[in-house]
Each structure stands twice: as C-alpha cells, then as structure tokens.
Short mmCIF file of C-alpha atoms in Angstrom, two decimals:
data_model
loop_
_atom_site.label_atom_id
_atom_site.label_comp_id
_atom_site.label_asym_id
_atom_site.label_seq_id
_atom_site.Cartn_x
_atom_site.Cartn_y
_atom_site.Cartn_z
CA UNK C 19 116.63 82.62 74.43
CA UNK C 20 113.44 82.47 76.47
CA UNK C 21 111.63 79.16 76.17
CA UNK C 22 108.24 80.66 75.36
CA UNK C 23 105.91 82.84 77.38
CA UNK C 24 105.56 81.81 81.02
CA UNK C 25 102.22 80.44 82.17
CA UNK C 26 100.55 79.08 85.31
CA UNK C 27 100.24 75.32 85.64
CA UNK C 28 98.49 74.44 88.90
CA UNK C 29 100.73 75.65 91.69
CA UNK C 30 103.68 76.33 89.38
CA UNK C 31 104.86 78.88 86.86
CA UNK C 32 106.30 77.03 83.87
CA UNK C 33 107.95 77.75 80.55
CA UNK C 34 106.86 76.42 77.17
CA UNK C 35 108.56 73.07 77.83
CA UNK C 36 106.84 72.64 81.19
CA UNK C 37 109.91 73.41 83.26
CA UNK C 38 109.26 75.14 86.58
CA UNK C 39 110.44 78.75 86.67
CA UNK C 40 110.75 80.54 90.01
CA UNK C 41 111.07 84.31 89.61
CA UNK C 42 113.26 86.12 92.11
CA UNK C 43 114.51 89.67 91.95
CA UNK C 44 113.59 93.25 92.82
CA UNK C 45 111.38 96.17 92.02
CA UNK C 46 113.39 98.67 90.03
CA UNK C 47 112.24 101.42 92.42
CA UNK C 48 111.03 104.98 91.90
CA UNK C 49 111.95 105.23 88.25
CA UNK C 50 108.83 105.53 86.06
CA UNK C 51 106.84 105.92 89.27
CA UNK C 52 108.88 108.33 91.37
CA UNK C 53 108.70 108.23 95.17
CA UNK C 54 109.75 110.87 97.65
CA UNK C 55 112.11 108.81 99.82
CA UNK C 56 113.75 107.20 96.79
CA UNK C 57 114.98 110.40 95.15
CA UNK C 58 114.53 113.03 97.86
CA UNK C 59 111.70 115.37 96.84
CA UNK C 60 108.72 116.03 99.19
CA UNK C 61 105.16 114.92 98.61
CA UNK C 62 103.97 113.39 95.35
CA UNK C 63 105.47 112.91 91.90
CA UNK C 64 103.04 115.09 89.97
CA UNK C 65 103.53 117.94 92.45
CA UNK C 66 107.31 117.54 92.23
CA UNK C 67 107.27 117.55 88.43
CA UNK C 68 105.01 120.62 88.30
CA UNK C 69 107.34 122.52 90.62
CA UNK C 70 110.41 121.46 88.61
CA UNK C 71 108.77 122.54 85.34
CA UNK C 72 108.04 125.97 86.80
CA UNK C 73 111.66 126.44 87.90
CA UNK C 74 113.48 124.87 84.95
CA UNK C 75 111.24 125.76 82.04
CA UNK C 76 110.10 123.19 79.49
CA UNK C 77 113.39 122.65 77.64
CA UNK C 78 115.53 122.04 80.72
CA UNK C 79 112.73 120.08 82.40
CA UNK C 80 112.41 117.66 79.47
CA UNK C 81 116.18 117.34 79.18
CA UNK C 82 116.75 116.63 82.87
CA UNK C 83 114.04 114.01 83.32
CA UNK C 84 114.93 112.25 80.07
CA UNK C 85 118.59 111.99 81.14
CA UNK C 86 117.57 110.90 84.62
CA UNK C 87 115.37 108.11 83.26
CA UNK C 88 118.24 107.08 80.98
CA UNK C 89 120.96 107.00 83.63
CA UNK C 90 118.84 105.36 86.33
CA UNK C 91 118.97 101.99 84.56
CA UNK C 92 121.48 101.08 81.86
CA UNK C 93 123.06 97.92 80.50
CA UNK C 94 125.50 98.00 83.44
CA UNK C 95 122.61 97.77 85.90
CA UNK C 96 121.15 94.82 84.01
CA UNK C 97 124.51 93.02 83.93
CA UNK C 98 125.07 93.59 87.64
CA UNK C 99 121.58 92.37 88.49
CA UNK C 100 122.05 89.21 86.44
CA UNK C 101 125.47 88.59 88.03
CA UNK C 102 123.71 88.04 91.36
CA UNK C 103 121.72 85.17 89.87
CA UNK C 104 118.46 87.13 89.96
CA UNK C 105 116.04 86.62 87.08
CA UNK C 106 113.19 89.12 87.37
CA UNK C 107 112.71 92.89 87.70
CA UNK C 108 109.34 94.37 88.56
CA UNK C 109 108.89 97.72 86.79
CA UNK C 110 106.48 100.13 88.50
CA UNK C 111 105.08 102.90 86.31
CA UNK C 112 102.75 105.87 86.65
CA UNK C 113 99.82 106.00 84.22
CA UNK C 114 100.66 109.67 83.62
CA UNK C 115 103.56 108.63 81.38
CA UNK C 116 101.01 107.24 78.92
CA UNK C 117 97.84 109.31 79.35
CA UNK C 118 96.91 112.79 80.60
CA UNK C 119 93.96 113.45 82.88
CA UNK C 120 92.94 116.37 80.67
CA UNK C 121 93.32 114.30 77.51
CA UNK C 122 92.07 110.85 78.52
CA UNK C 123 92.26 107.79 76.29
CA UNK C 124 94.85 109.39 74.04
CA UNK C 125 98.02 107.32 74.21
CA UNK C 126 101.32 109.14 74.71
CA UNK C 127 103.76 107.15 72.60
CA UNK C 128 106.74 108.93 74.16
CA UNK C 129 105.99 107.20 77.45
CA UNK C 130 107.26 103.91 76.04
CA UNK C 131 110.74 105.22 75.17
CA UNK C 132 112.52 104.15 78.34
CA UNK C 133 110.18 101.29 79.22
CA UNK C 134 110.93 99.59 75.90
CA UNK C 135 114.63 100.23 76.42
CA UNK C 136 114.79 98.68 79.90
CA UNK C 137 112.67 95.66 78.94
CA UNK C 138 115.16 95.00 76.13
CA UNK C 139 118.21 95.52 78.36
CA UNK C 140 116.81 93.01 80.83
CA UNK C 141 115.97 90.49 78.09
CA UNK C 142 119.55 90.74 76.82
CA UNK C 143 120.68 89.48 80.25
CA UNK C 144 117.94 86.81 80.47
CA UNK C 145 116.01 88.81 83.06
CA UNK C 146 112.22 88.67 83.00
CA UNK C 147 110.20 91.81 83.66
CA UNK C 148 106.79 92.25 85.31
CA UNK C 149 105.00 95.47 84.36
CA UNK C 150 103.37 97.07 87.40
CA UNK C 151 100.91 99.98 87.17
CA UNK C 152 101.90 101.50 90.50
CA UNK C 153 99.70 104.58 89.99
CA UNK C 154 96.27 104.29 88.35
CA UNK C 155 93.76 107.07 87.55
CA UNK C 156 92.10 108.29 90.74
CA UNK C 157 94.53 106.47 92.99
CA UNK C 158 93.95 102.87 94.10
CA UNK C 159 95.14 103.60 97.63
CA UNK C 160 95.48 106.75 99.75
CA UNK C 161 99.28 106.77 99.88
CA UNK C 162 102.18 108.64 98.29
CA UNK C 163 103.34 105.72 96.15
CA UNK C 164 100.14 105.88 94.11
CA UNK C 165 100.92 109.58 93.46
CA UNK C 166 97.70 110.36 95.33
CA UNK C 167 97.67 113.85 96.83
CA UNK C 168 94.03 113.66 97.94
CA UNK C 169 94.45 110.97 100.62
CA UNK C 170 91.33 109.35 99.13
CA UNK C 171 91.41 106.28 96.88
CA UNK C 172 88.93 107.66 94.35
CA UNK C 173 89.61 104.87 91.85
CA UNK C 174 86.95 102.79 93.62
CA UNK C 175 84.23 105.44 93.52
CA UNK C 176 84.34 106.46 89.86
CA UNK C 177 83.80 103.90 87.13
CA UNK C 178 85.56 106.10 84.59
CA UNK C 179 88.82 105.75 86.52
CA UNK C 180 88.42 102.00 86.28
CA UNK C 181 87.48 102.13 82.59
CA UNK C 182 90.55 104.26 81.80
CA UNK C 183 92.78 101.80 83.64
CA UNK C 184 91.41 98.92 81.59
CA UNK C 185 91.83 100.97 78.40
CA UNK C 186 95.47 101.69 79.18
CA UNK C 187 96.21 98.06 79.94
CA UNK C 188 94.66 97.14 76.60
CA UNK C 189 97.13 99.50 74.89
CA UNK C 190 100.04 98.01 76.83
CA UNK C 191 98.91 94.48 76.02
CA UNK C 192 98.79 95.34 72.30
CA UNK C 193 102.40 96.50 72.48
CA UNK C 194 103.89 93.64 74.45
CA UNK C 195 101.84 90.58 73.53
CA UNK C 196 104.09 87.77 72.38
CA UNK C 197 107.16 89.10 74.23
CA UNK C 198 108.60 86.04 76.00
CA UNK C 199 110.80 88.06 78.40
CA UNK C 200 107.83 89.83 79.92
CA UNK C 201 106.66 87.57 82.73
CA UNK C 202 103.30 89.30 82.83
CA UNK C 203 101.26 92.26 83.98
CA UNK C 204 100.63 93.49 87.55
CA UNK C 205 97.42 95.51 86.92
CA UNK C 206 97.69 97.62 90.07
CA UNK C 207 99.92 97.91 93.09
CA UNK C 208 98.61 97.63 96.66
CA UNK C 209 94.91 98.35 96.13
CA UNK C 210 92.91 99.61 99.11
CA UNK C 211 89.20 99.17 98.55
CA UNK C 212 87.37 100.05 101.80
CA UNK C 213 84.44 97.85 100.75
CA UNK C 214 86.75 94.97 99.69
CA UNK C 215 84.36 93.44 97.13
CA UNK C 216 85.12 95.99 94.41
CA UNK C 217 88.69 94.75 93.95
CA UNK C 218 87.84 91.17 92.89
CA UNK C 219 85.00 92.64 90.83
CA UNK C 220 87.50 94.84 89.01
CA UNK C 221 89.80 91.87 88.42
CA UNK C 222 86.80 90.07 86.93
CA UNK C 223 86.53 92.95 84.42
CA UNK C 224 90.16 93.55 83.56
CA UNK C 225 91.22 89.91 83.15
CA UNK C 226 89.00 89.14 80.12
CA UNK C 227 89.66 92.60 78.63
CA UNK C 228 93.41 91.94 78.58
CA UNK C 229 92.90 88.35 77.42
CA UNK C 230 91.03 89.48 74.30
CA UNK C 231 94.23 91.17 73.18
CA UNK C 232 96.95 89.15 74.88
CA UNK C 233 95.71 85.66 75.81
CA UNK C 234 99.10 84.40 76.97
CA UNK C 235 100.79 86.58 79.59
CA UNK C 236 100.30 85.90 83.30
CA UNK C 237 98.41 88.45 85.39
CA UNK C 238 99.98 89.06 88.82
CA UNK C 239 97.13 90.19 91.09
CA UNK C 240 97.70 91.99 94.40
CA UNK C 241 95.45 91.36 97.37
CA UNK C 242 93.53 94.18 99.01
CA UNK C 243 94.74 96.52 101.79
CA UNK C 244 98.32 96.88 100.54
CA UNK C 245 98.32 93.26 99.28
CA UNK C 246 97.53 91.76 102.69
CA UNK C 247 93.81 90.85 102.63
CA UNK C 248 91.62 88.53 100.56
CA UNK C 249 88.04 89.26 101.62
CA UNK C 250 85.47 88.51 98.86
CA UNK C 251 88.06 86.60 96.80
CA UNK C 252 86.06 83.46 96.14
CA UNK C 253 87.57 82.04 92.96
CA UNK C 254 90.79 81.77 90.97
CA UNK C 255 91.10 83.47 87.60
CA UNK C 256 92.88 81.57 84.81
CA UNK C 257 96.62 82.02 84.28
CA UNK C 258 96.92 84.35 87.29
CA UNK C 259 99.34 84.48 90.20
CA UNK C 260 98.17 86.15 93.40
CA UNK C 261 100.49 88.52 95.23
CA UNK C 262 101.07 89.44 98.84
CA UNK C 263 103.46 92.03 100.28
CA UNK C 264 105.37 91.00 103.36
CA UNK C 265 107.13 93.86 105.14
CA UNK C 266 108.16 93.40 108.77
CA UNK C 267 108.18 96.30 111.23
CA UNK C 268 111.40 94.82 112.64
CA UNK C 269 113.11 96.21 109.55
CA UNK C 270 112.18 99.86 110.28
CA UNK C 271 113.54 102.51 112.69
CA UNK C 272 110.36 102.67 114.78
CA UNK C 273 109.99 98.88 115.07
CA UNK C 274 111.38 96.27 117.42
CA UNK C 275 114.94 95.24 116.51
CA UNK C 276 115.41 91.77 115.07
CA UNK C 277 117.54 89.52 117.29
CA UNK C 278 117.08 86.18 115.56
CA UNK C 279 115.22 84.64 118.50
CA UNK C 280 112.81 81.78 118.04
CA UNK C 281 109.98 84.22 118.80
CA UNK C 282 111.11 86.63 116.08
CA UNK C 283 111.63 83.90 113.49
CA UNK C 284 108.26 82.34 114.27
CA UNK C 285 106.59 85.73 113.95
CA UNK C 286 108.06 86.23 110.46
CA UNK C 287 106.80 82.87 109.23
CA UNK C 288 103.39 83.32 110.85
CA UNK C 289 102.96 86.72 109.22
CA UNK C 290 103.79 85.29 105.80
CA UNK C 291 101.50 82.28 106.21
CA UNK C 292 98.53 84.46 107.16
CA UNK C 293 98.95 86.61 104.06
CA UNK C 294 99.38 83.51 101.87
CA UNK C 295 96.31 81.71 103.18
CA UNK C 296 94.17 82.41 100.08
CA UNK C 297 96.84 81.03 97.75
CA UNK C 298 97.46 78.06 100.02
CA UNK C 299 93.79 77.06 100.13
CA UNK C 300 93.46 77.39 96.36
CA UNK C 301 96.80 75.73 95.56
CA UNK C 302 98.05 78.60 93.39
CA UNK C 303 101.58 79.97 92.99
CA UNK C 304 102.57 82.65 95.52
CA UNK C 305 104.35 85.88 94.66
CA UNK C 306 105.69 88.16 97.37
CA UNK C 307 105.78 91.34 95.30
CA UNK C 308 107.41 93.53 97.98
CA UNK C 309 109.33 93.18 101.22
CA UNK C 310 112.61 94.27 102.75
CA UNK C 311 114.06 96.47 105.51
CA UNK C 312 115.32 100.01 105.30
CA UNK C 313 118.92 100.59 106.37
CA UNK C 314 120.58 102.78 108.96
CA UNK C 315 122.63 105.77 107.85
CA UNK C 316 126.09 106.20 109.43
CA UNK C 317 125.51 109.98 109.40
CA UNK C 318 122.51 109.56 111.67
CA UNK C 319 123.00 106.35 113.64
CA UNK C 320 126.04 105.74 115.82
CA UNK C 321 125.40 102.00 115.72
CA UNK C 322 124.49 101.88 112.02
CA UNK C 323 126.73 98.87 111.35
CA UNK C 324 125.08 96.83 114.11
CA UNK C 325 121.57 97.86 113.05
CA UNK C 326 122.24 96.96 109.44
CA UNK C 327 123.70 93.59 110.38
CA UNK C 328 120.45 92.89 112.25
CA UNK C 329 118.44 93.91 109.21
CA UNK C 330 120.51 91.74 106.86
CA UNK C 331 119.84 88.87 109.28
CA UNK C 332 116.13 89.71 109.25
CA UNK C 333 116.12 89.68 105.46
CA UNK C 334 118.00 86.37 105.35
CA UNK C 335 115.47 84.82 107.72
CA UNK C 336 112.58 86.00 105.54
CA UNK C 337 114.30 84.59 102.46
CA UNK C 338 114.74 81.27 104.26
CA UNK C 339 110.98 81.18 104.88
CA UNK C 340 110.36 81.87 101.18
CA UNK C 341 112.83 79.13 100.25
CA UNK C 342 110.93 76.71 102.48
CA UNK C 343 107.76 77.25 100.43
CA UNK C 344 109.57 77.96 97.13
CA UNK C 345 107.68 81.12 96.35
CA UNK C 346 108.39 83.87 93.82
CA UNK C 347 109.64 87.14 95.28
CA UNK C 348 110.59 90.70 94.37
CA UNK C 349 112.33 92.77 97.03
CA UNK C 350 111.73 96.50 97.31
CA UNK C 351 113.99 97.98 95.85
CA UNK C 352 116.89 98.12 93.36
CA UNK C 353 118.14 101.75 93.41
CA UNK C 354 117.64 104.85 95.57
CA UNK C 355 119.54 107.56 97.48
CA UNK C 356 120.61 105.28 100.34
CA UNK C 357 117.48 104.24 102.23
CA UNK C 358 116.68 100.75 100.99
CA UNK C 359 118.28 100.07 97.62
CA UNK C 360 120.60 97.32 96.48
CA UNK C 361 122.46 100.11 94.69
CA UNK C 362 122.40 103.72 95.86
CA UNK C 363 123.75 107.15 95.03
CA UNK C 364 127.08 108.16 96.53
CA UNK C 365 126.71 110.62 99.45
CA UNK C 366 129.39 112.71 97.67
CA UNK C 367 127.53 112.71 94.33
CA UNK C 368 126.32 115.97 92.83
CA UNK C 369 122.74 114.91 93.58
CA UNK C 370 123.20 114.06 97.24
CA UNK C 371 125.33 117.12 97.96
CA UNK C 372 122.69 119.39 96.41
CA UNK C 373 119.75 118.01 98.38
CA UNK C 374 121.32 116.90 101.70
CA UNK C 375 120.25 119.93 103.74
CA UNK C 376 116.71 119.53 102.43
CA UNK C 377 116.76 115.81 103.33
CA UNK C 378 117.68 116.73 106.90
CA UNK C 379 114.70 119.10 107.05
CA UNK C 380 112.34 116.46 105.63
CA UNK C 381 113.51 113.92 108.16
CA UNK C 382 113.00 116.28 111.10
CA UNK C 383 109.44 117.05 109.95
CA UNK C 384 108.62 113.41 109.09
CA UNK C 385 107.46 114.40 105.62
CA UNK C 386 108.30 110.91 104.31
CA UNK C 387 106.43 107.89 105.67
CA UNK C 388 109.01 105.36 104.57
CA UNK C 389 111.93 104.86 106.94
CA UNK C 390 110.93 107.85 109.07
CA UNK C 391 113.06 108.64 112.10
CA UNK C 392 111.68 109.64 115.52
CA UNK C 393 111.29 113.42 115.81
CA UNK C 394 110.75 115.19 119.12
CA UNK C 395 109.45 118.27 117.29
CA UNK C 396 106.79 116.24 115.52
CA UNK C 397 105.92 114.20 118.60
CA UNK C 398 105.22 117.37 120.61
CA UNK C 399 102.64 118.40 118.03
CA UNK C 400 101.29 115.00 117.02
CA UNK C 401 100.90 113.14 120.31
CA UNK C 402 98.43 115.57 121.94
CA UNK C 403 96.38 115.73 118.72
CA UNK C 404 96.20 111.94 118.41
CA UNK C 405 95.28 111.66 122.11
CA UNK C 406 92.52 114.22 121.66
CA UNK C 407 91.12 112.55 118.53
CA UNK C 408 91.07 109.12 120.19
CA UNK C 409 89.36 110.65 123.24
CA UNK C 410 86.57 112.46 121.38
CA UNK C 411 86.16 109.78 118.70
CA UNK C 412 87.23 106.33 119.94
CA UNK C 413 86.29 104.77 116.60
CA UNK C 414 88.59 107.06 114.59
CA UNK C 415 91.45 104.63 115.03
CA UNK C 416 89.43 101.98 113.16
CA UNK C 417 89.16 104.04 109.97
CA UNK C 418 90.19 102.08 106.89
CA UNK C 419 92.96 101.15 106.15
CA UNK C 420 92.72 99.42 109.52
CA UNK C 421 96.43 98.80 110.16
CA UNK C 422 97.15 102.54 110.23
CA UNK C 423 95.52 103.65 113.53
CA UNK C 424 94.96 107.34 114.30
CA UNK C 425 98.59 108.46 114.29
CA UNK C 426 99.27 107.12 110.80
CA UNK C 427 96.09 108.70 109.44
CA UNK C 428 97.05 112.11 110.84
CA UNK C 429 100.63 111.86 109.62
CA UNK C 430 99.42 110.91 106.15
CA UNK C 431 96.71 113.57 105.84
CA UNK C 432 98.50 116.50 107.49
CA UNK C 433 102.27 116.01 107.42
CA UNK C 434 102.78 113.85 104.32
CA UNK C 435 100.02 115.36 102.15
CA UNK C 436 99.19 118.94 103.18
CA UNK C 437 102.51 119.99 104.71
CA UNK C 438 104.76 118.13 102.28
CA UNK C 439 103.11 119.82 99.28
CA UNK C 440 104.09 123.22 100.65
CA UNK C 441 107.76 122.27 100.34
CA UNK C 442 107.64 121.24 96.66
CA UNK C 443 108.68 124.69 95.44
CA UNK C 444 111.54 124.90 97.96
CA UNK C 445 112.99 121.63 96.70
CA UNK C 446 112.63 122.69 93.06
CA UNK C 447 114.42 125.99 93.79
CA UNK C 448 117.57 123.96 94.48
CA UNK C 449 117.73 123.48 90.68
CA UNK C 450 117.20 127.12 89.78
CA UNK C 451 119.90 128.49 87.50
CA UNK C 452 121.41 125.09 86.72
CA UNK C 453 122.90 124.75 83.26
CA UNK C 454 122.34 121.79 80.96
CA UNK C 455 125.77 120.53 82.01
CA UNK C 456 124.81 120.85 85.68
CA UNK C 457 121.54 119.01 85.13
CA UNK C 458 123.33 116.23 83.28
CA UNK C 459 125.76 115.80 86.18
CA UNK C 460 122.90 115.69 88.68
CA UNK C 461 121.04 113.07 86.65
CA UNK C 462 124.26 111.09 86.16
CA UNK C 463 124.53 110.70 89.94
CA UNK C 464 122.09 107.79 89.48
CA UNK C 465 124.26 106.06 86.87
CA UNK C 466 125.62 102.68 87.93
CA UNK C 467 129.20 103.92 87.54
CA UNK C 468 128.69 106.53 90.25
CA UNK C 469 126.60 104.46 92.64
CA UNK C 470 127.56 102.33 95.61
CA UNK C 471 126.44 98.76 96.33
CA UNK C 472 124.85 97.54 99.55
CA UNK C 473 126.94 94.41 99.83
CA UNK C 474 125.18 92.77 102.79
CA UNK C 475 121.82 93.03 101.04
CA UNK C 476 123.12 91.84 97.68
CA UNK C 477 124.93 88.90 99.24
CA UNK C 478 121.76 87.75 100.99
CA UNK C 479 119.69 88.03 97.82
CA UNK C 480 122.26 86.25 95.69
CA UNK C 481 122.51 83.36 98.13
CA UNK C 482 118.73 82.83 97.91
CA UNK C 483 118.32 83.52 94.18
CA UNK C 484 118.01 79.83 93.33
CA UNK C 485 115.56 77.37 94.84
CA UNK C 486 117.06 74.42 96.69
CA UNK C 487 115.44 71.38 98.28
CA UNK C 488 111.85 70.20 98.19
CA UNK C 489 108.87 72.51 98.48
CA UNK C 490 106.99 72.30 101.77
CA UNK C 491 103.25 72.75 102.06
CA UNK C 492 101.90 75.65 104.10
CA UNK C 493 99.82 74.35 106.98
CA UNK C 494 97.77 76.99 108.79
CA UNK C 495 97.46 76.62 112.53
CA UNK C 496 94.69 78.23 114.63
CA UNK C 497 97.32 80.71 115.87
CA UNK C 498 98.20 81.64 112.29
CA UNK C 499 94.56 82.19 111.37
CA UNK C 500 93.92 84.38 114.42
CA UNK C 501 96.96 86.58 113.85
CA UNK C 502 96.01 90.16 113.01
CA UNK C 503 97.95 92.27 110.50
CA UNK C 504 101.45 92.89 111.75
CA UNK C 505 102.58 95.59 109.33
CA UNK C 506 101.22 98.89 108.10
CA UNK C 507 101.65 98.92 104.36
CA UNK C 508 104.11 98.53 101.56
CA UNK C 509 104.75 100.33 98.35
#
C-alpha cells in the first residue's frame, strides 16, 4: 500500500510518515498524446487521426484506436517496469481526449477509460504516476509534441485557452483527488512563452484553482523554453516541484559523439547545473522530467552497435550526475517503434512491416524532428535558403525559441508542419481495406508480448533506480552561470 499522498517537505518529497521518496522512471511515450516518431505517422496527432477516420470510417477508426490504446500498456508492461526497480511513470495526454474545441468545457467521460486503467495497473505494481498535459488548448509551444500544427504557441495570446486548461485540470483533480498512487499533476509540458513572464503568472492562477479541489497532490511545474529557463520566476509555490528537461546533443545523430572524456563529462554536469540553478537557489526538489538519447538502427547505421554503446555510456554518465545530486527523473521514453524506447515494436511486426517504406520516405525528407538523419536531398534545398535568410535578415536566427536558430525554424515551419501535413493521407491509405482482424493485429504489434527490449538502456536505468550515498549540494561556478543553452528542445 502507498503510505499516503506524497508531498514536498523543503528540498525533499516525502510520504505520509516523512520518509524521503525519490521518483525515478520514464514517460510512457506517445500513448494518449501521440507523436510522429513514436508510432510512424507524419505531422501532428489531430491531422493523423482525421486522415485515419476518413480512410477507416467511424466504426473501424474507433475500434482500432481503442485496441491500440489497450495493447500499448497492459499489466505485463507494468510488471516489467517494476521489475527494473523503477517507481514512477509520467503519463502525457492530449486535452482532446477530454474536451473538443467545438464543444468546449463539456467533459468527455470516455477519455478516462484507458487513463484510469493504466493508473490502476501501475498502482497494482507500486508504481506512482504523474499526469502530464502534454498538449493544451492553443498549444503551449510551437512544436509537434504539443499537437500544434500552426507553429505558433497561441496558448499565451488567448486567455480562453488558459481558462479552458484550468477548467480541465479542475475536472481531473475532482476525479483523482485522494489517490495515493498519483504522485501529482504536471500542468503543461515544455511551455514556450516568448515573453517569459506569462508562464509564472499562469502558474499563479492554476495552482490555487487546483488546490481548491485537491489540496494534497504535488504540482510538477516545467520551466520555460522547453523546461530550460526560469526568467521571471521569483518565488516558490507551495507543495510544488520544479522541472527541467536535460537532453544532450551528444545523444543524437547530428551531434558530437560521446567519448567519455573529462570534457564531455564536465559538459553534461555543467548543462544540468545551469538548468537546475533556480531550484538550487531556492532549495527545492529537482525533477528532470525528460532526457535520453535516441538509438542507432542496424538497418541504417553500419556501426550501430558502437554508436549505441556510446549512447548507453552517455546515459549512464547523466544518471551518475543525477545520483550525485539525488534528483527525481523520468527518461523519455518507455515504448515506441525503435527510436528511443525501453521497449519497442519488432521490425517484423505487422505494424512495422506495413509502414517501413513510408518511414524511409519520412527519414529522407526529414519530416520528423526527433532523431532525424542527415539528408543530402534536404540539405541541397535547405542550406541555400537558410544562408539567404541569414544574409537578408541577420536577426532572424534570434527568433524565439532562441536555441533553434534559422535552420530549425525553417525545418519546423516548412518541412515538419506544411510538408508533413501533405503526407497524412498517404500514411492513412496504408490502412485502407483492412479488416477488423487486420486492425487488431496491427494494434497488437505494440503489445508487450510482441515487443523487444533495449537491454543496454534498461540495464543502465535499473542500476540507477535507487539512490545511494549522500546527497551533494549543487555549487554554481561562474563558468556554469555563463554557459548558454546547449540543447534545442525536448518533448
């Protein structure tokens, strides 16, 4: 049994008896908030679902997605996760499961079907869950993982988007207040407020609104600019943990390869310490809500084994840094089609075989931002355009979000928003004519029984699941404070 609802006590998270609890685990992945690289479709979830509905019709559409949500996480997943010694799963969800844009503030009870089920499965294995609204009305950031096809974070410009988000969290709080296996609520993932001050102002609104209904659960609050910045954060809210995201470019195909040198290890710790400065100064708990490399594919990389060994070593070094400061962490992610997950679909599964040719096309066109491979075809188009933009408008590269630079802005707006949307129908056509039996088999490809395990990743996580030794204080040096952002964005 859980020993009461977790709460914040100074720099610790504690149970009802005052025992320190350190939460370590993973984000479940693109389950109730689907993502293109996690399951294979192009563009954004709502575009993908609309295209699938058009091809399948309502009956087959509802059947397929219900079975997919069911098979993605079952009791076998929960048991496996617990067997690694991990104790927390972060569950991202899209607000569209619970409310329609054309019927706002009317709760969709059906949206809770699988969320309730997975929370209970996790509780049965003594796994805490953190509920994460990964997509909010209007989009809190301009990226694909907030299901934002406009490339504009309109959440910040329209109060009604903010009011609807608070309303939905009030409904969620009514449902789950008193549940001791829910470690708390993550009101929004990776906010990107160009003016910075509106994020802490929103937290000042949503915290008391939730507290009126559920006074006990912890709020896990992301920093601004993909959980990396803390401008205008000038106070600590009660019973809240503040969250950073700590991806390293050394874990991605276009980044420098990790060699375990003193320089590389120092860089990892310095990057973490800069992002944690706000929590350090205010002596609060620290939660790293996302981090982790992507992994090489033997189909595509001749030296995949060597690359992946380097990335397991990178991950282990990051985990050692987190052990040093005894922080809470949640790696990204638990399950996908073979890019980053602890568990992933078999390349010979019905799902992977159906979509593999399309995946090859997506990769060549760089339609996915996450784990993208170099593409000569794209470079021949993109490089001259970026050069021209930087020449005629030298300040374009400084457009918020600052870490992106011109190339990332163009890729996002043109390739991964405009172009990717045009392929939604082509992907959906792969499912045309499929019977109910076929659709069940495709959905079942994500069942634990059919999936493979990424052993190097799981071994590293398991070995760092428990905290050992004494906590060390984070001391910021002048070099740490002067370090600029060293990673683009997370999830």
